[in-house]
């Protein structure tokens, strides 16, 4: 998946508007410099003083309004793109198939929080600052070339001096930023692993060594951050060279070319323009640092987006049907053991698959449900090859019942309605009551671990499948099927809805009469 485009027409227009703010800022600063210098150094009559005072106040207000508008529009500009990137990143991570190795939780959170923050900083405080600085300083320079060419030349020399430490710092600073982000990513990944296994580490006496290892990684991170801060400080201090450089170059120019002293107005303009240039060039230096972090962050996000993911909209649509869906597998290979299976079920039929291990059953329903790539073999739904059908339609027509599809952190009602096409509160209460959850259970909360105190999760998984009303239900849930009372009610609801049922778990003897049994062990013995 490609990174969302940054340079869209809308964002180019936004940057153009921000550049106009830079020009307005330059005009207001020139007005303050010229009017303020005349007001302080020249004798004017009362009306002129009033006009000059009003000009200074109005220009100062314009500067304040422009600054506020720049910050507001810069933030909106950056957040718009960061939102697109965040949505694209999480959409891609969610669509990574179950047979691929997904990035670790700690690393994903680093991308979502730290890397997106770095991108937002570059866009809001780096790119916009550079655009505004270029517009403002270009307008100032063009005006000074016409009216005060000597000041324009002095500012040009000061800019050249400012560029020297900036150029020298960029390359080593990039290395330090990359190293600090690498160390931070390692800590995030390690912290995620510690949280997942904290009780095991505590119970086996590994608390001390775990904390010491984390401290060692933190020391490496601190060293990288201190080195980065040193170069960053040198880069940011480059703006402090502007005003002394202006003074020295102006004095040197007078001595070399034996020119007259600056007039009071020219001196006021020089001072204000030097301060304006120093402010903008400091922002540019900071923006260049943000750009280095942005490039590294974007590279890491692109690495995640290069992972294989399921395209939900590739392929043809399935025709809508109220009844069940026919399913067929030809030469489908299951892991572990590289076992090949062939079977079919017509629409509305109930089929039980025997002879599979628990892992093979899970692999089967994940592939039939479109959450894993099929690999060797073919899968057909209503005679259509899985590779030709939109994954979004496939997921809508197929429901998987498995403990690997854990409950989400929400209420029982939200979990039971997950992906449901319809069903009011009364229907939900009826289904939950059928599975042994009387009224009141729908408000109970599911924890982070997918468990619910006071309600069996198997009953909630069963209710989730019934409420969804899919045409095909794939079941690889041994705990649910082993509960004969619950599974009897569950299969009864599915039969009543007309859904096709495929069970890849051992059936209780009392329920086997409802199913056509396909014994893969027996078929293999016949082949042998």
mmCIF file with all atom_site columns, N, CA and C in Angstrom, residues 14-43:
data_model
loop_
_atom_site.group_PDB
_atom_site.id
_atom_site.type_symbol
_atom_site.label_atom_id
_atom_site.label_alt_id
_atom_site.label_comp_id
_atom_site.label_asym_id
_atom_site.label_entity_id
_atom_site.label_seq_id
_atom_site.pdbx_PDB_ins_code
_atom_site.Cartn_x
_atom_site.Cartn_y
_atom_site.Cartn_z
_atom_site.occupancy
_atom_site.B_iso_or_equiv
_atom_site.pdbx_formal_charge
_atom_site.auth_seq_id
_atom_site.auth_comp_id
_atom_site.auth_asym_id
_atom_site.auth_atom_id
_atom_site.pdbx_PDB_model_num
ATOM 1  N N  . UNK A 1 14 ? -3.654 25.307 0.368  1.00 0.00 ? 14 UNK A N  1
ATOM 2  C CA . UNK A 1 14 ? -3.444 25.701 1.762  1.00 0.00 ? 14 UNK A CA 1
ATOM 3  C C  . UNK A 1 14 ? -2.054 26.309 1.948  1.00 0.00 ? 14 UNK A C  1
ATOM 4  N N  . UNK A 1 15 ? -1.036 25.702 1.332  1.00 0.00 ? 15 UNK A N  1
ATOM 5  C CA . UNK A 1 15 ? 0.319  26.245 1.442  1.00 0.00 ? 15 UNK A CA 1
ATOM 6  C C  . UNK A 1 15 ? 0.421  27.611 0.767  1.00 0.00 ? 15 UNK A C  1
ATOM 7  N N  . UNK A 1 16 ? -0.280 27.781 -0.353 1.00 0.00 ? 16 UNK A N  1
ATOM 8  C CA . UNK A 1 16 ? -0.280 29.084 -1.016 1.00 0.00 ? 16 UNK A CA 1
ATOM 9  C C  . UNK A 1 16 ? -0.872 30.155 -0.093 1.00 0.00 ? 16 UNK A C  1
ATOM 10 N N  . UNK A 1 17 ? -1.950 29.807 0.592  1.00 0.00 ? 17 UNK A N  1
ATOM 11 C CA . UNK A 1 17 ? -2.538 30.743 1.550  1.00 0.00 ? 17 UNK A CA 1
ATOM 12 C C  . UNK A 1 17 ? -1.581 31.075 2.676  1.00 0.00 ? 17 UNK A C  1
ATOM 13 N N  . UNK A 1 18 ? -0.839 30.065 3.159  1.00 0.00 ? 18 UNK A N  1
ATOM 14 C CA . UNK A 1 18 ? 0.143  30.313 4.213  1.00 0.00 ? 18 UNK A CA 1
ATOM 15 C C  . UNK A 1 18 ? 1.286  31.192 3.709  1.00 0.00 ? 18 UNK A C  1
ATOM 16 N N  . UNK A 1 19 ? 1.677  31.020 2.441  1.00 0.00 ? 19 UNK A N  1
ATOM 17 C CA . UNK A 1 19 ? 2.708  31.883 1.870  1.00 0.00 ? 19 UNK A CA 1
ATOM 18 C C  . UNK A 1 19 ? 2.220  33.332 1.808  1.00 0.00 ? 19 UNK A C  1
ATOM 19 N N  . UNK A 1 20 ? 0.958  33.514 1.499  1.00 0.00 ? 20 UNK A N  1
ATOM 20 C CA . UNK A 1 20 ? 0.382  34.872 1.499  1.00 0.00 ? 20 UNK A CA 1
ATOM 21 C C  . UNK A 1 20 ? 0.444  35.484 2.893  1.00 0.00 ? 20 UNK A C  1
ATOM 22 N N  . UNK A 1 21 ? 0.253  34.668 3.914  1.00 0.00 ? 21 UNK A N  1
ATOM 23 C CA . UNK A 1 21 ? 0.400  35.172 5.281  1.00 0.00 ? 21 UNK A CA 1
ATOM 24 C C  . UNK A 1 21 ? 1.825  35.640 5.536  1.00 0.00 ? 21 UNK A C  1
ATOM 25 N N  . UNK A 1 22 ? 2.803  34.936 4.960  1.00 0.00 ? 22 UNK A N  1
ATOM 26 C CA . UNK A 1 22 ? 4.191  35.368 5.098  1.00 0.00 ? 22 UNK A CA 1
ATOM 27 C C  . UNK A 1 22 ? 4.434  36.716 4.456  1.00 0.00 ? 22 UNK A C  1
ATOM 28 N N  . UNK A 1 23 ? 3.852  36.941 3.280  1.00 0.00 ? 23 UNK A N  1
ATOM 29 C CA . UNK A 1 23 ? 3.987  38.231 2.612  1.00 0.00 ? 23 UNK A CA 1
ATOM 30 C C  . UNK A 1 23 ? 3.331  39.327 3.450  1.00 0.00 ? 23 UNK A C  1
ATOM 31 N N  . UNK A 1 24 ? 2.133  39.039 3.987  1.00 0.00 ? 24 UNK A N  1
ATOM 32 C CA . UNK A 1 24 ? 1.460  40.023 4.842  1.00 0.00 ? 24 UNK A CA 1
ATOM 33 C C  . UNK A 1 24 ? 2.294  40.326 6.078  1.00 0.00 ? 24 UNK A C  1
ATOM 34 N N  . UNK A 1 25 ? 2.942  39.302 6.621  1.00 0.00 ? 25 UNK A N  1
ATOM 35 C CA . UNK A 1 25 ? 3.807  39.499 7.780  1.00 0.00 ? 25 UNK A CA 1
ATOM 36 C C  . UNK A 1 25 ? 4.978  40.407 7.451  1.00 0.00 ? 25 UNK A C  1
ATOM 37 N N  . UNK A 1 26 ? 5.573  40.197 6.258  1.00 0.00 ? 26 UNK A N  1
ATOM 38 C CA . UNK A 1 26 ? 6.692  41.042 5.840  1.00 0.00 ? 26 UNK A CA 1
ATOM 39 C C  . UNK A 1 26 ? 6.244  42.490 5.665  1.00 0.00 ? 26 UNK A C  1
ATOM 40 N N  . UNK A 1 27 ? 5.078  42.698 5.030  1.00 0.00 ? 27 UNK A N  1
ATOM 41 C CA . UNK A 1 27 ? 4.576  44.053 4.842  1.00 0.00 ? 27 UNK A CA 1
ATOM 42 C C  . UNK A 1 27 ? 4.306  44.750 6.161  1.00 0.00 ? 27 UNK A C  1
ATOM 43 N N  . UNK A 1 28 ? 3.722  44.023 7.117  1.00 0.00 ? 28 UNK A N  1
ATOM 44 C CA . UNK A 1 28 ? 3.440  44.626 8.416  1.00 0.00 ? 28 UNK A CA 1
ATOM 45 C C  . UNK A 1 28 ? 4.732  44.967 9.151  1.00 0.00 ? 28 UNK A C  1
ATOM 46 N N  . UNK A 1 29 ? 5.737  44.090 9.067  1.00 0.00 ? 29 UNK A N  1
ATOM 47 C CA . UNK A 1 29 ? 7.015  44.366 9.723  1.00 0.00 ? 29 UNK A CA 1
ATOM 48 C C  . UNK A 1 29 ? 7.705  45.577 9.111  1.00 0.00 ? 29 UNK A C  1
ATOM 49 N N  . UNK A 1 30 ? 7.674  45.704 7.787  1.00 0.00 ? 30 UNK A N  1
ATOM 50 C CA . UNK A 1 30 ? 8.250  46.879 7.128  1.00 0.00 ? 30 UNK A CA 1
ATOM 51 C C  . UNK A 1 30 ? 7.520  48.152 7.545  1.00 0.00 ? 30 UNK A C  1
ATOM 52 N N  . UNK A 1 31 ? 6.191  48.061 7.670  1.00 0.00 ? 31 UNK A N  1
ATOM 53 C CA . UNK A 1 31 ? 5.419  49.231 8.090  1.00 0.00 ? 31 UNK A CA 1
ATOM 54 C C  . UNK A 1 31 ? 5.792  49.640 9.507  1.00 0.00 ? 31 UNK A C  1
ATOM 55 N N  . UNK A 1 32 ? 5.928  48.670 10.423 1.00 0.00 ? 32 UNK A N  1
ATOM 56 C CA . UNK A 1 32 ? 6.339  48.980 11.787 1.00 0.00 ? 32 UNK A CA 1
ATOM 57 C C  . UNK A 1 32 ? 7.724  49.612 11.798 1.00 0.00 ? 32 UNK A C  1
ATOM 58 N N  . UNK A 1 33 ? 8.655  49.061 11.000 1.00 0.00 ? 33 UNK A N  1
ATOM 59 C CA . UNK A 1 33 ? 10.029 49.577 10.977 1.00 0.00 ? 33 UNK A CA 1
ATOM 60 C C  . UNK A 1 33 ? 10.082 51.005 10.453 1.00 0.00 ? 33 UNK A C  1
ATOM 61 N N  . UNK A 1 34 ? 9.450  51.245 9.322  1.00 0.00 ? 34 UNK A N  1
ATOM 62 C CA . UNK A 1 34 ? 9.525  52.572 8.712  1.00 0.00 ? 34 UNK A CA 1
ATOM 63 C C  . UNK A 1 34 ? 8.782  53.610 9.540  1.00 0.00 ? 34 UNK A C  1
ATOM 64 N N  . UNK A 1 35 ? 7.528  53.305 9.912  1.00 0.00 ? 35 UNK A N  1
ATOM 65 C CA . UNK A 1 35 ? 6.735  54.275 10.665 1.00 0.00 ? 35 UNK A CA 1
ATOM 66 C C  . UNK A 1 35 ? 7.313  54.495 12.059 1.00 0.00 ? 35 UNK A C  1
ATOM 67 N N  . UNK A 1 36 ? 7.752  53.406 12.712 1.00 0.00 ? 36 UNK A N  1
ATOM 68 C CA . UNK A 1 36 ? 8.319  53.551 14.044 1.00 0.00 ? 36 UNK A CA 1
ATOM 69 C C  . UNK A 1 36 ? 9.607  54.356 14.044 1.00 0.00 ? 36 UNK A C  1
ATOM 70 N N  . UNK A 1 37 ? 10.454 54.149 13.034 1.00 0.00 ? 37 UNK A N  1
ATOM 71 C CA . UNK A 1 37 ? 11.712 54.896 12.945 1.00 0.00 ? 37 UNK A CA 1
ATOM 72 C C  . UNK A 1 37 ? 11.445 56.383 12.756 1.00 0.00 ? 37 UNK A C  1
ATOM 73 N N  . UNK A 1 38 ? 10.537 56.728 11.879 1.00 0.00 ? 38 UNK A N  1
ATOM 74 C CA . UNK A 1 38 ? 10.210 58.148 11.663 1.00 0.00 ? 38 UNK A CA 1
ATOM 75 C C  . UNK A 1 38 ? 9.581  58.761 12.907 1.00 0.00 ? 38 UNK A C  1
ATOM 76 N N  . UNK A 1 39 ? 8.732  58.007 13.580 1.00 0.00 ? 39 UNK A N  1
ATOM 77 C CA . UNK A 1 39 ? 8.071  58.528 14.767 1.00 0.00 ? 39 UNK A CA 1
ATOM 78 C C  . UNK A 1 39 ? 9.070  58.815 15.878 1.00 0.00 ? 39 UNK A C  1
ATOM 79 N N  . UNK A 1 40 ? 10.113 58.008 16.001 1.00 0.00 ? 40 UNK A N  1
ATOM 80 C CA . UNK A 1 40 ? 11.067 58.152 17.095 1.00 0.00 ? 40 UNK A CA 1
ATOM 81 C C  . UNK A 1 40 ? 12.216 59.107 16.792 1.00 0.00 ? 40 UNK A C  1
ATOM 82 N N  . UNK A 1 41 ? 12.547 59.302 15.519 1.00 0.00 ? 41 UNK A N  1
ATOM 83 C CA . UNK A 1 41 ? 13.774 60.039 15.199 1.00 0.00 ? 41 UNK A CA 1
ATOM 84 C C  . UNK A 1 41 ? 13.550 61.338 14.468 1.00 0.00 ? 41 UNK A C  1
ATOM 85 N N  . UNK A 1 42 ? 12.397 61.577 13.922 1.00 0.00 ? 42 UNK A N  1
ATOM 86 C CA . UNK A 1 42 ? 12.171 62.794 13.159 1.00 0.00 ? 42 UNK A CA 1
ATOM 87 C C  . UNK A 1 42 ? 11.084 63.644 13.812 1.00 0.00 ? 42 UNK A C  1
ATOM 88 N N  . UNK A 1 43 ? 11.213 64.953 13.647 1.00 0.00 ? 43 UNK A N  1
ATOM 89 C CA . UNK A 1 43 ? 10.236 65.881 14.195 1.00 0.00 ? 43 UNK A CA 1
ATOM 90 C C  . UNK A 1 43 ? 9.081  65.994 13.208 1.00 0.00 ? 43 UNK A C  1
#
